[in-house]
Tab-separated table of C-alpha atoms in Angstrom:
chain	number	residue	atom	x	y	z
A	1	SER	CA	-28.949	133.142	231.126
A	2	GLN	CA	-31.698	133.956	233.557
A	3	GLU	CA	-35.286	133.220	232.592
A	4	LEU	CA	-38.349	134.658	234.221
A	5	GLU	CA	-41.648	132.854	234.070
A	6	GLN	CA	-44.750	134.889	234.706
A	7	SER	CA	-48.173	133.517	235.481
A	8	PRO	CA	-50.855	133.824	234.525
A	9	GLN	CA	-50.290	135.129	230.993
A	10	SER	CA	-53.587	136.948	231.126
A	11	LEU	CA	-56.121	137.640	233.796
A	12	ILE	CA	-59.672	138.984	233.732
A	13	VAL	CA	-60.873	140.187	237.105
A	14	GLN	CA	-64.077	141.824	238.177
A	15	GLU	CA	-63.634	145.305	239.570
A	16	GLY	CA	-63.192	145.235	243.310
A	17	LYS	CA	-61.696	141.754	243.431
A	18	ASN	CA	-58.192	140.879	244.559
A	19	LEU	CA	-55.615	139.268	242.295
A	20	THR	CA	-52.091	137.881	242.343
A	21	ILE	CA	-49.458	137.690	239.631
A	22	ASN	CA	-46.419	135.462	240.018
A	23	CYS	CA	-42.884	135.672	238.709
A	24	THR	CA	-40.525	132.712	239.033
A	25	SER	CA	-36.843	132.670	238.225
A	26	SER	CA	-34.595	129.803	237.214
A	27	LYS	CA	-31.795	131.415	239.226
A	28	THR	CA	-31.412	133.403	242.425
A	29	LEU	CA	-32.667	136.922	241.986
A	30	TYR	CA	-30.340	139.762	242.913
A	31	GLY	CA	-32.886	142.426	242.173
A	32	LEU	CA	-36.485	141.994	241.111
A	33	TYR	CA	-38.409	144.828	239.503
A	34	TRP	CA	-42.102	145.160	238.830
A	35	TYR	CA	-43.321	147.457	236.073
A	36	LYS	CA	-46.649	148.228	234.497
A	37	GLN	CA	-47.021	148.919	230.787
A	38	LYS	CA	-49.924	150.028	228.678
A	39	TYR	CA	-49.633	148.607	225.172
A	40	GLY	CA	-47.385	150.738	222.998
A	41	GLU	CA	-46.216	152.899	225.874
A	42	GLY	CA	-43.289	153.028	228.239
A	43	LEU	CA	-42.922	151.206	231.536
A	44	ILE	CA	-44.062	152.625	234.839
A	45	PHE	CA	-41.880	151.612	237.761
A	46	LEU	CA	-43.843	149.991	240.572
A	47	MET	CA	-41.400	148.406	243.002
A	48	MET	CA	-37.948	146.911	243.411
A	49	LEU	CA	-37.179	144.050	245.780
A	50	GLN	CA	-33.707	142.944	246.744
A	51	LYS	CA	-33.763	141.071	250.032
A	52	GLY	CA	-35.174	137.614	250.688
A	53	GLY	CA	-38.536	137.904	252.401
A	54	GLU	CA	-38.852	141.555	251.476
A	55	GLU	CA	-42.299	143.017	251.006
A	56	LYS	CA	-43.241	146.449	249.713
A	57	SER	CA	-46.550	148.172	249.234
A	58	HIS	CA	-47.708	151.158	247.274
A	59	GLU	CA	-51.337	152.140	247.454
A	60	LYS	CA	-53.225	148.903	246.731
A	61	ILE	CA	-50.307	146.995	245.256
A	62	THR	CA	-48.059	144.727	247.337
A	63	ALA	CA	-45.014	142.881	246.056
A	64	LYS	CA	-43.115	140.145	247.870
A	65	LEU	CA	-39.851	138.317	247.266
A	66	ASP	CA	-39.551	134.875	248.802
A	67	GLU	CA	-36.774	133.887	251.195
A	68	LYS	CA	-34.964	131.885	248.533
A	69	LYS	CA	-35.105	134.887	246.205
A	70	GLN	CA	-36.416	132.899	243.283
A	71	GLN	CA	-40.043	133.855	243.296
A	72	SER	CA	-41.951	137.095	243.575
A	73	SER	CA	-45.636	137.850	243.694
A	74	LEU	CA	-47.582	141.022	242.989
A	75	HIS	CA	-50.901	141.354	244.746
A	76	ILE	CA	-53.560	143.931	243.956
A	77	THR	CA	-56.303	144.539	246.473
A	78	ALA	CA	-59.752	145.776	245.474
A	79	SER	CA	-58.838	146.139	241.807
A	80	GLN	CA	-59.878	149.218	239.847
A	81	PRO	CA	-60.059	149.963	236.113
A	82	SER	CA	-56.868	152.001	236.465
A	83	HIS	CA	-55.017	148.788	237.337
A	84	ALA	CA	-55.580	147.380	233.858
A	85	GLY	CA	-52.454	146.897	231.779
A	86	ILE	CA	-49.497	144.599	231.286
A	87	TYR	CA	-47.452	143.771	234.356
A	88	LEU	CA	-43.828	142.863	233.786
A	89	CYS	CA	-41.304	141.479	236.193
A	90	GLY	CA	-37.666	142.126	235.426
A	91	ALA	CA	-34.412	141.006	236.987
A	92	ILE	CA	-30.758	141.788	236.644
A	93	SER	CA	-29.411	139.732	233.772
A	94	GLY	CA	-26.276	138.729	235.590
A	95	GLY	CA	-22.883	138.011	234.116
A	96	GLY	CA	-21.670	141.442	235.071
A	97	ALA	CA	-24.315	143.198	233.033
A	98	ASP	CA	-26.937	145.350	234.672
A	99	GLY	CA	-29.609	145.276	232.021
A	100	LEU	CA	-32.892	143.652	232.899
A	101	THR	CA	-34.275	140.363	231.702
A	102	PHE	CA	-38.036	140.491	231.565
A	103	GLY	CA	-40.800	137.957	231.870
A	104	LYS	CA	-43.357	137.794	229.085
A	105	GLY	CA	-45.832	139.818	231.045
A	106	THR	CA	-49.284	139.360	232.493
A	107	HIS	CA	-52.121	141.099	230.705
A	108	LEU	CA	-54.633	142.277	233.298
A	109	ILE	CA	-58.171	143.234	232.320
A	110	ILE	CA	-60.554	144.686	234.870
A	111	GLN	CA	-64.225	144.099	234.204
A	112	PRO	CA	-66.589	146.760	235.533
B	1	GLY	CA	-40.236	159.758	240.453
B	2	ALA	CA	-37.467	160.219	237.931
B	3	VAL	CA	-38.423	161.133	234.377
B	4	VAL	CA	-36.926	159.792	231.182
B	5	SER	CA	-37.904	161.162	227.791
B	6	GLN	CA	-37.447	159.809	224.302
B	7	HIS	CA	-37.515	161.553	220.986
B	8	PRO	CA	-39.109	161.030	218.592
B	9	SER	CA	-42.098	159.106	219.908
B	10	TRP	CA	-42.627	157.612	216.486
B	11	VAL	CA	-40.819	157.670	213.174
B	12	ILE	CA	-41.468	156.293	209.693
B	13	CYS	CA	-38.538	155.992	207.344
B	14	LYS	CA	-37.596	154.446	204.033
B	15	SER	CA	-35.533	151.298	203.849
B	16	GLY	CA	-31.810	152.075	203.741
B	17	THR	CA	-31.961	155.298	205.699
B	18	SER	CA	-30.644	155.899	209.212
B	19	VAL	CA	-32.723	156.922	212.184
B	20	LYS	CA	-31.538	158.474	215.439
B	21	ILE	CA	-33.448	158.073	218.689
B	22	GLU	CA	-32.642	160.172	221.747
B	23	CYS	CA	-33.030	159.168	225.361
B	24	ARG	CA	-32.778	161.812	228.076
B	25	SER	CA	-32.922	161.655	231.844
B	26	LEU	CA	-34.656	164.904	232.737
B	27	ASP	CA	-34.164	165.295	236.457
B	28	PHE	CA	-31.256	163.044	237.312
B	29	GLN	CA	-27.895	162.034	235.947
B	30	ALA	CA	-27.373	158.553	234.601
B	31	THR	CA	-23.944	157.121	233.935
B	32	THR	CA	-25.649	154.027	232.589
B	33	MET	CA	-28.561	153.812	230.211
B	34	PHE	CA	-30.032	150.792	228.499
B	35	TRP	CA	-31.688	150.200	225.163
B	36	TYR	CA	-34.422	147.620	224.739
B	37	ARG	CA	-36.502	146.463	221.813
B	38	GLN	CA	-40.041	145.171	221.994
B	39	PHE	CA	-41.821	143.389	219.160
B	40	PRO	CA	-45.633	143.258	219.098
B	41	LYS	CA	-47.121	141.256	221.950
B	42	GLN	CA	-43.684	140.279	223.199
B	43	SER	CA	-41.643	141.326	226.171
B	44	LEU	CA	-38.704	143.693	226.186
B	45	MET	CA	-35.349	142.421	225.034
B	46	LEU	CA	-32.168	144.113	226.159
B	47	MET	CA	-30.103	145.300	223.204
B	48	ALA	CA	-27.209	147.145	224.771
B	49	THR	CA	-25.855	148.949	227.786
B	50	SER	CA	-24.813	152.520	227.204
B	51	ASN	CA	-22.060	153.885	229.434
B	52	GLU	CA	-21.240	157.561	229.613
B	53	GLY	CA	-17.820	158.241	228.199
B	54	SER	CA	-17.115	154.704	227.034
B	55	LYS	CA	-18.196	152.195	224.435
B	56	ALA	CA	-21.552	150.524	224.661
B	57	THR	CA	-21.853	146.856	225.548
B	58	TYR	CA	-24.048	144.881	223.180
B	59	GLU	CA	-26.043	141.765	223.895
B	60	GLN	CA	-25.386	138.625	221.913
B	61	GLY	CA	-26.959	138.789	218.482
B	62	VAL	CA	-27.190	142.586	218.362
B	63	GLU	CA	-25.043	144.094	215.618
B	64	LYS	CA	-23.011	146.974	216.998
B	65	ASP	CA	-22.375	148.422	213.551
B	66	LYS	CA	-26.076	148.530	212.840
B	67	PHE	CA	-27.216	149.927	216.165
B	68	LEU	CA	-24.831	152.737	217.024
B	69	ILE	CA	-24.987	153.983	220.576
B	70	ASN	CA	-23.495	157.195	221.866
B	71	HIS	CA	-23.650	158.322	225.496
B	72	ALA	CA	-22.132	161.767	225.236
B	73	SER	CA	-23.333	163.189	228.550
B	74	LEU	CA	-24.778	162.099	231.869
B	75	THR	CA	-28.290	162.843	230.638
B	76	LEU	CA	-28.285	161.800	226.996
B	77	SER	CA	-27.853	158.567	225.106
B	78	THR	CA	-28.622	158.137	221.428
B	79	LEU	CA	-29.382	155.033	219.389
B	80	THR	CA	-28.884	155.244	215.646
B	81	VAL	CA	-30.367	152.516	213.508
B	82	THR	CA	-28.212	152.515	210.389
B	83	SER	CA	-29.406	151.339	206.992
B	84	ALA	CA	-32.772	150.449	208.448
B	85	HIS	CA	-34.788	147.596	206.972
B	86	PRO	CA	-38.399	146.554	207.536
B	87	GLU	CA	-37.314	143.871	210.006
B	88	ASP	CA	-35.926	146.655	212.210
B	89	SER	CA	-39.444	147.977	212.692
B	90	SER	CA	-40.103	147.723	216.395
B	91	PHE	CA	-40.765	149.608	219.610
B	92	TYR	CA	-37.485	150.873	221.049
B	93	ILE	CA	-37.417	151.786	224.743
B	94	CYS	CA	-34.571	153.190	226.766
B	95	SER	CA	-34.054	153.197	230.499
B	96	ALA	CA	-31.765	155.179	232.743
B	97	ARG	CA	-30.353	153.869	235.965
B	98	ALA	CA	-30.711	156.165	238.943
B	99	VAL	CA	-28.503	156.266	242.014
B	100	GLU	CA	-30.622	153.761	243.908
B	101	ASP	CA	-30.231	151.256	241.020
B	102	THR	CA	-33.805	151.622	239.902
B	103	GLN	CA	-34.210	151.753	236.144
B	104	TYR	CA	-36.650	154.350	234.872
B	105	PHE	CA	-38.004	153.872	231.398
B	106	GLY	CA	-38.757	156.301	228.626
B	107	PRO	CA	-42.101	156.295	226.788
B	108	GLY	CA	-40.646	154.433	223.818
B	109	THR	CA	-40.147	155.160	220.128
B	110	ARG	CA	-42.102	153.287	217.492
B	111	LEU	CA	-40.009	152.793	214.372
B	112	THR	CA	-41.635	151.761	211.109
B	113	VAL	CA	-39.386	151.072	208.156
B	114	LEU	CA	-41.110	151.014	204.788
């Protein structure tokens, strides 16, 4: 089964600073999803990457998928308090199933 | 973006009773929906894939007779936790797959079994 390793597990960043979260897979990724979750709430879809080398941006968040399609990074520029939360990467489980396997998440705290 | 709702948002029940959770895609049709479970401070774990008009597919270790899934229409899937026990207490989240393959998640249902 596919495993996703996220790093760091937690991150405290001063407001206005940039940050990067990584997601590494043990297998080739056929679809990589980034979500944001506030504890005890649902997931907010951020971006989906499918092609090697693909990069997408939304407001101050940029996600990239490497050429080998085994690693993705999420970069936040000029962080704001609204960016605080748990960031999860998810990928197609494989084996014919379409459900997502998730990493353990990165807990982001923004210090004012 | 697409909206997925869940009902109820939280439920407390006695051990041995059954609880039904609804998942609805509000502004799009979803032939496939998914049910996940999340324990405190852990990530989401896929429980089952719900297919409209056919039987659900369960992940290894998930009891199909305990977690009954029905996908009666293109906008509604239900998860029934039968004979609930305290160890079933968890945060249950559904997702619905849109045409572009993106999965949109509901707000979750917190189940507490006393």
